[in-house]
Coordinates of C-alpha atoms and ligand atoms in Angstrom, one line a residue:
M1 CA 61.3 96.0 121.4
S2 CA 64.1 95.7 118.9
S3 CA 65.8 98.9 117.7
A4 CA 64.6 98.1 114.2
A5 CA 61.3 99.6 115.3
H6 CA 62.8 103.0 114.6
I7 CA 63.0 102.4 110.9
K8 CA 59.8 102.3 108.8
M9 CA 60.1 99.6 106.2
P10 CA 60.7 101.3 102.8
L11 CA 58.5 100.7 99.8
E12 CA 60.4 98.4 97.4
A13 CA 60.2 99.4 93.7
K14 CA 57.6 97.8 91.6
R15 CA 59.4 97.9 88.3
P16 CA 61.5 95.0 86.9
A17 CA 65.0 95.0 88.2
A18 CA 67.5 95.0 85.4
P19 CA 71.1 94.5 86.5
L20 CA 73.5 97.5 86.4
I21 CA 76.2 97.1 83.8
D22 CA 78.7 99.8 83.2
P23 CA 80.0 100.9 79.7
F24 CA 83.0 98.5 80.1
A25 CA 80.6 95.5 80.6
R26 CA 81.4 95.4 84.4
P27 CA 78.4 94.4 86.4
I28 CA 77.9 96.5 89.5
T29 CA 77.5 94.1 92.4
Y30 CA 79.2 95.8 95.3
L31 CA 78.0 99.0 97.0
R32 CA 79.8 100.9 99.8
V33 CA 77.8 103.3 101.7
S34 CA 79.3 105.9 104.0
V35 CA 76.8 106.4 106.7
T36 CA 78.5 109.4 108.4
D37 CA 81.6 111.6 107.7
R38 CA 82.2 111.8 111.4
C39 CA 84.7 109.8 113.4
D40 CA 86.0 109.4 116.9
F41 CA 89.6 109.2 115.5
R42 CA 91.6 111.5 113.3
C43 CA 94.0 109.2 111.6
V44 CA 96.8 111.5 110.2
Y45 CA 96.6 110.1 106.6
C46 CA 92.8 110.4 106.5
M47 CA 91.8 113.6 108.2
A48 CA 93.1 116.9 109.3
E49 CA 93.0 117.5 113.1
D50 CA 90.5 120.3 112.7
M51 CA 88.2 118.6 110.3
E52 CA 84.9 120.3 109.7
F53 CA 82.1 117.8 109.5
L54 CA 78.9 118.2 107.5
P55 CA 75.9 119.8 109.2
K56 CA 73.5 117.0 110.3
R57 CA 70.8 118.3 108.0
D58 CA 72.8 117.5 104.9
L59 CA 73.0 113.8 105.8
L60 CA 70.7 111.2 104.4
T61 CA 68.4 109.9 107.1
L62 CA 68.7 106.2 108.1
E63 CA 65.5 105.5 106.2
E64 CA 66.9 107.2 103.1
I65 CA 70.1 105.2 103.3
D66 CA 68.0 102.0 103.6
R67 CA 65.8 103.0 100.6
L68 CA 68.9 103.8 98.5
A69 CA 70.9 100.7 99.4
S70 CA 67.8 98.6 98.8
A71 CA 67.3 100.1 95.4
F72 CA 70.9 98.9 94.5
V73 CA 70.1 95.5 95.9
E74 CA 67.1 95.2 93.6
R75 CA 69.4 96.0 90.7
G76 CA 71.9 93.2 91.4
V77 CA 74.2 94.4 94.2
R78 CA 75.1 91.3 96.2
R79 CA 77.5 92.9 98.7
L80 CA 76.9 95.9 100.9
R81 CA 79.5 97.5 103.0
L82 CA 78.8 100.3 105.5
T83 CA 81.6 102.6 106.2
G84 CA 82.4 106.2 107.0
G85 CA 83.8 108.1 108.8
E86 CA 83.2 105.6 111.6
P87 CA 80.0 103.8 110.8
L88 CA 79.4 102.7 114.4
V89 CA 79.4 106.3 115.7
R90 CA 76.3 107.2 113.7
K91 CA 73.3 107.5 116.1
N92 CA 71.0 104.5 115.8
V93 CA 73.1 102.8 113.1
M94 CA 72.1 99.4 114.4
S95 CA 68.5 100.1 113.4
L96 CA 69.7 100.6 109.8
I97 CA 71.8 97.4 110.0
R98 CA 68.9 95.4 111.4
S99 CA 66.6 96.7 108.7
L100 CA 69.1 95.9 105.9
S101 CA 69.6 92.4 107.3
R102 CA 66.3 91.5 105.7
H103 CA 68.2 91.3 102.4
I104 CA 70.5 88.7 103.9
D105 CA 67.5 86.8 105.3
N106 CA 65.8 86.6 101.9
G107 CA 68.9 85.8 100.0
A108 CA 69.1 89.0 97.9
L109 CA 72.4 89.9 99.5
D110 CA 75.4 87.6 99.9
E111 CA 77.1 89.9 102.4
L112 CA 76.3 92.7 104.7
T113 CA 79.5 94.0 106.3
L114 CA 81.3 97.1 107.7
T115 CA 84.6 98.7 107.8
T116 CA 85.3 100.0 111.3
N117 CA 88.0 101.4 113.4
G118 CA 86.8 99.0 116.1
S119 CA 86.5 101.6 118.9
Q120 CA 82.8 100.8 119.4
L121 CA 82.9 97.2 118.4
A122 CA 82.7 95.6 121.9
R123 CA 79.3 97.2 122.4
F124 CA 77.9 96.2 119.0
A125 CA 79.5 92.8 118.2
D126 CA 76.7 90.6 119.4
E127 CA 74.0 92.6 117.7
L128 CA 76.0 92.7 114.4
A129 CA 76.3 88.9 114.5
E130 CA 72.5 88.7 115.0
C131 CA 72.0 90.8 111.9
G132 CA 73.8 88.4 109.7
V133 CA 77.2 90.2 109.7
R134 CA 79.7 87.4 109.2
R135 CA 82.8 89.4 108.4
L136 CA 84.2 92.8 109.4
N137 CA 87.2 94.8 108.3
V138 CA 88.9 96.5 111.3
S139 CA 91.6 99.1 110.6
I140 CA 94.7 98.9 112.7
D141 CA 98.0 100.4 111.5
T142 CA 100.2 99.4 114.4
L143 CA 100.2 97.1 117.5
D144 CA 102.1 99.6 119.6
P145 CA 99.6 101.5 121.9
D146 CA 101.7 104.7 121.8
K147 CA 102.1 104.7 118.0
F148 CA 98.4 103.8 117.7
R149 CA 97.5 106.9 119.8
A150 CA 99.8 109.0 117.6
I151 CA 98.6 107.8 114.2
T152 CA 94.9 108.1 115.2
R153 CA 95.7 111.3 117.2
W154 CA 94.0 109.9 120.3
G155 CA 92.7 106.4 119.7
D156 CA 92.9 103.6 122.4
L157 CA 94.3 100.4 121.0
G158 CA 93.1 98.5 124.1
K159 CA 89.5 99.3 123.2
V160 CA 90.0 98.2 119.6
M161 CA 91.5 94.9 120.8
D162 CA 88.4 94.4 123.1
G163 CA 86.2 95.0 120.1
I164 CA 88.1 92.5 118.0
R165 CA 87.8 89.9 120.7
A166 CA 84.1 90.5 121.2
A167 CA 83.5 90.2 117.5
Q168 CA 85.4 86.9 117.2
K169 CA 83.6 85.6 120.2
A170 CA 80.3 86.4 118.4
G171 CA 81.5 84.3 115.5
I172 CA 82.4 87.2 113.2
A173 CA 85.5 86.8 111.0
I174 CA 87.9 89.8 111.2
K175 CA 90.1 91.1 108.5
L176 CA 92.6 93.7 109.5
N177 CA 93.4 96.6 107.3
A178 CA 96.7 98.4 107.8
V179 CA 97.8 101.4 105.7
A180 CA 101.5 100.9 105.0
L181 CA 103.3 104.1 106.1
R182 CA 107.0 104.9 105.6
N183 CA 108.9 105.6 108.8
F184 CA 105.9 104.5 110.8
N185 CA 104.9 100.8 110.5
E186 CA 107.3 99.6 107.8
G187 CA 109.4 97.6 110.3
E188 CA 106.4 96.3 112.1
I189 CA 104.6 94.6 109.2
P190 CA 106.2 91.1 109.7
F191 CA 105.1 91.1 113.3
M192 CA 101.6 92.3 112.4
I193 CA 101.3 89.4 109.9
E194 CA 102.4 86.9 112.5
W195 CA 100.1 88.3 115.1
A196 CA 97.0 88.6 112.8
H197 CA 97.5 85.1 111.4
G198 CA 98.1 83.7 114.9
E199 CA 94.7 85.1 115.9
G200 CA 93.0 83.7 112.9
M201 CA 92.6 87.0 111.0
D202 CA 93.6 87.9 107.5
L203 CA 95.6 91.1 107.1
T204 CA 95.4 93.5 104.1
L205 CA 97.9 96.2 103.5
I206 CA 96.8 99.4 101.8
E207 CA 98.8 102.1 100.0
T208 CA 98.0 105.6 101.0
M209 CA 95.8 107.3 98.5
P210 CA 95.9 111.0 97.7
L211 CA 92.4 111.8 99.0
G212 CA 91.7 115.2 100.6
E213 CA 93.9 117.8 102.2
I214 CA 95.4 116.5 105.5
G215 CA 97.7 119.3 106.4
E216 CA 100.9 117.5 105.5
D217 CA 102.9 116.2 102.5
R218 CA 101.8 112.6 101.7
T219 CA 105.1 111.8 99.9
D220 CA 106.8 111.6 103.3
R221 CA 104.6 108.7 104.3
Y222 CA 104.0 107.0 101.0
L223 CA 105.3 103.4 101.0
P224 CA 104.9 101.5 97.8
L225 CA 103.6 98.0 98.5
S226 CA 105.8 96.6 95.7
K227 CA 108.7 97.4 98.1
V228 CA 106.9 96.0 101.1
R229 CA 106.3 92.8 99.2
R230 CA 109.9 92.5 98.1
D231 CA 111.1 92.9 101.7
L232 CA 108.5 90.4 103.0
A233 CA 109.6 87.9 100.4
A234 CA 113.1 87.9 101.9
R235 CA 111.5 86.7 105.2
F236 CA 108.4 84.7 104.3
T237 CA 107.4 82.4 101.4
L238 CA 104.5 84.3 99.7
T239 CA 102.4 82.2 97.3
D240 CA 99.9 84.0 95.0
I241 CA 96.4 82.6 95.6
S242 CA 93.2 83.3 93.7
Y243 CA 91.2 84.1 96.9
Q244 CA 88.8 87.0 96.4
T245 CA 86.5 88.8 98.7
G246 CA 84.8 90.9 96.1
G247 CA 87.1 93.9 96.9
P248 CA 90.3 95.1 95.2
A249 CA 92.8 93.2 97.3
R250 CA 95.1 90.6 95.7
Y251 CA 96.1 87.8 98.2
V252 CA 99.1 85.7 98.9
R253 CA 99.4 82.8 101.4
V254 CA 102.2 83.3 103.9
E255 CA 103.5 79.7 104.0
E256 CA 105.1 80.1 107.4
T257 CA 101.9 81.2 109.1
G258 CA 99.4 79.6 106.9
G259 CA 97.4 82.9 106.8
R260 CA 96.3 85.2 104.0
L261 CA 97.9 88.5 103.3
G262 CA 96.2 91.0 100.9
F263 CA 97.6 93.9 99.0
I264 CA 95.5 96.9 97.9
T265 CA 97.7 98.7 95.5
P266 CA 95.9 101.5 93.7
L267 CA 99.1 103.3 93.0
T268 CA 101.6 100.7 92.0
H269 CA 99.1 98.4 90.3
N270 CA 96.0 99.6 88.7
F271 CA 93.1 97.4 89.9
C272 CA 90.4 99.1 87.9
E273 CA 89.8 96.5 85.2
S274 CA 87.8 94.2 87.5
C275 CA 86.0 97.0 89.3
N276 CA 82.5 96.0 90.3
R277 CA 81.8 98.7 92.9
V278 CA 80.4 102.1 93.4
R279 CA 80.2 104.3 96.5
V280 CA 77.6 106.5 98.0
T281 CA 78.4 109.2 100.5
C282 CA 76.4 110.1 103.6
T283 CA 74.8 112.9 101.6
G284 CA 73.6 110.6 98.9
T285 CA 76.3 111.5 96.3
L286 CA 77.2 108.5 94.1
F287 CA 80.8 108.2 93.2
M288 CA 81.3 105.8 90.3
C289 CA 85.1 105.7 91.0
L290 CA 87.0 106.4 94.2
G291 CA 89.7 108.2 92.2
Q292 CA 87.6 110.5 90.0
E293 CA 85.6 113.6 90.8
D294 CA 82.6 112.7 88.6
A295 CA 79.5 112.0 90.8
A296 CA 75.7 111.9 90.7
D297 CA 73.3 113.3 93.3
L298 CA 70.9 110.7 94.4
R299 CA 69.5 112.6 97.4
G300 CA 67.5 114.8 95.1
A301 CA 66.0 111.8 93.3
L302 CA 65.3 110.1 96.7
R303 CA 63.5 113.2 98.0
A304 CA 61.6 114.1 94.9
S305 CA 59.1 111.4 95.2
E306 CA 58.1 108.5 97.5
G307 CA 58.4 105.9 94.7
N308 CA 61.8 104.8 93.4
D309 CA 61.4 105.4 89.7
L310 CA 63.4 108.7 89.7
L311 CA 66.0 107.1 91.9
H312 CA 66.5 104.1 89.5
T313 CA 66.7 106.5 86.5
A314 CA 69.4 108.6 88.3
I315 CA 71.3 105.4 89.2
E316 CA 71.2 104.1 85.6
E317 CA 72.3 107.4 84.2
A318 CA 75.3 107.5 86.7
I319 CA 76.4 104.0 86.0
S320 CA 76.4 104.7 82.3
R321 CA 79.2 107.3 83.1
K322 CA 81.3 105.0 85.2
P323 CA 84.9 105.6 84.1
K324 CA 87.4 103.0 83.1
G325 CA 89.8 103.8 85.9
H326 CA 91.4 106.3 88.2
D327 CA 94.4 108.6 87.7
F328 CA 96.0 108.5 91.1
V329 CA 99.6 109.6 91.4
I330 CA 101.8 110.4 94.4
D331 CA 105.1 112.0 93.5
R332 CA 107.2 115.0 94.4
T333 CA 105.8 117.0 91.5
T334 CA 102.1 116.2 92.2
R335 CA 101.6 117.5 95.7
A336 CA 97.9 118.3 95.5
P337 CA 95.5 115.5 96.3
A338 CA 94.3 113.7 93.2
V339 CA 90.8 114.2 94.4
S340 CA 89.9 116.9 97.0
R341 CA 87.4 114.9 99.1
H342 CA 88.6 112.8 102.1
M343 CA 88.5 109.1 102.3
S344 CA 86.1 109.6 105.3
M345 CA 83.6 111.1 102.8
T346 CA 83.4 108.2 100.4
G347 CA 84.6 105.6 102.9
G348 CA 87.2 102.9 102.4
Ligands
LIG1 N1 86.6 104.5 110.2 C1 86.6 103.2 109.5 C2 88.0 102.7 109.5 O1 89.0 103.3 109.8 O2 88.1 101.5 109.2 C3 86.0 103.2 108.2 C4 86.4 104.4 107.2 S1 88.1 104.5 106.8 C5 88.0 105.9 105.7 C6 88.3 103.1 105.8 C7 89.7 102.7 105.4 O3 90.3 103.7 104.7 C8 90.6 102.5 106.7 O4 91.2 101.2 106.6 C9 91.6 103.6 106.5 O5 92.9 103.1 107.0 C10 91.7 103.8 105.0 N2 92.1 105.1 104.6 C11 91.8 106.3 105.1 N3 92.4 107.3 104.4 C12 93.2 106.7 103.5 C13 94.1 107.2 102.5 N4 94.3 108.5 102.3 N5 94.7 106.2 101.8 C14 94.5 104.9 102.0 N6 93.7 104.4 102.9 C15 93.0 105.3 103.6
LIG2 FE1 88.4 107.7 111.2 FE2 88.7 105.6 109.7 FE3 89.6 108.0 108.9 FE4 90.8 106.8 110.9 S1 90.7 106.1 108.8 S2 90.1 109.0 110.8 S3 89.2 105.8 111.9 S4 87.5 107.4 109.2

């Protein structure tokens, strides 16, 4: 019997599904859902070592996550990304993924994907492929096992590599995500590009974002990607390309390797004007913008009735408040995080 048997098929809403358009005429077509705030790593820029996680009772059940994500799909969301915390450490997460794959099968979703640290990927790769997952983002900030252990506080790079190979073998395309960190991986980035492209993977570099207290000063690690790009341009020929994955990255082709390199630059380049996405936390809080505090509780609406009318009303009301953009800043005078929640709450 497949693990999907654990999930009861939710009732789909009966009312007509108008697309979600925000006040700046941006259609909302991309939903990221954090399925857990827990993680088996403690990356230093993401979490404090002694992170306190939410009590299990506060989390949406897998059935509730399915109902919520499916309500967004009805309203025009075409891409769904599960994230966390580490999505693959949530108990029974495969039953959720299998259930959501019905939207891929019936053409309502263009993409069902995950952002993962890769630690559990070797176990789940084949099943993910069976569920219609065609691409995965795997986060790796260094290719040096000792540095990997240090940045994740205890992660095993070998396991992540096994996971990547298993996913590739299952036919899943991998995009690597690396957070650019001063005095950590700055000198390694050219090698990471050559390695990723040699293995047939895109690589995207991310600037550190000031999300949540992490017990250290982020300015020490902040590395603007404008500088990284200048340095890379001295070594490689970088050609701007129009390639888009529906996310915020801007891509170049590295002519020497023939591979794609993405830059996610929330701090040096404001990417908000084309924002098509919203995020839901594992407690059912909808954040209309990663860089703003304003949020809407959807858990109350989910639990208030079995039908989805209240849920749709709460979603519409929230989207009508989606702000134009974020106000991130990292400098020596702004030491407090721009927003107090951690990335592991809203997911990357
Ligand atoms: N655990 C999974 C992983 O690491 O891929 C998914 C969740 S993680 C929060 C998603 C992405 O956010 C990762 O690529 C991670 O490197 C990135 N991230 C975490 N904290 C960040 C921060 N403060 N600034 C920028 N990126 C961050
Ligand atoms: Fe875990 Fe991902 Fe955060 Fe690292 S970045 S601590 S793997 S949630």
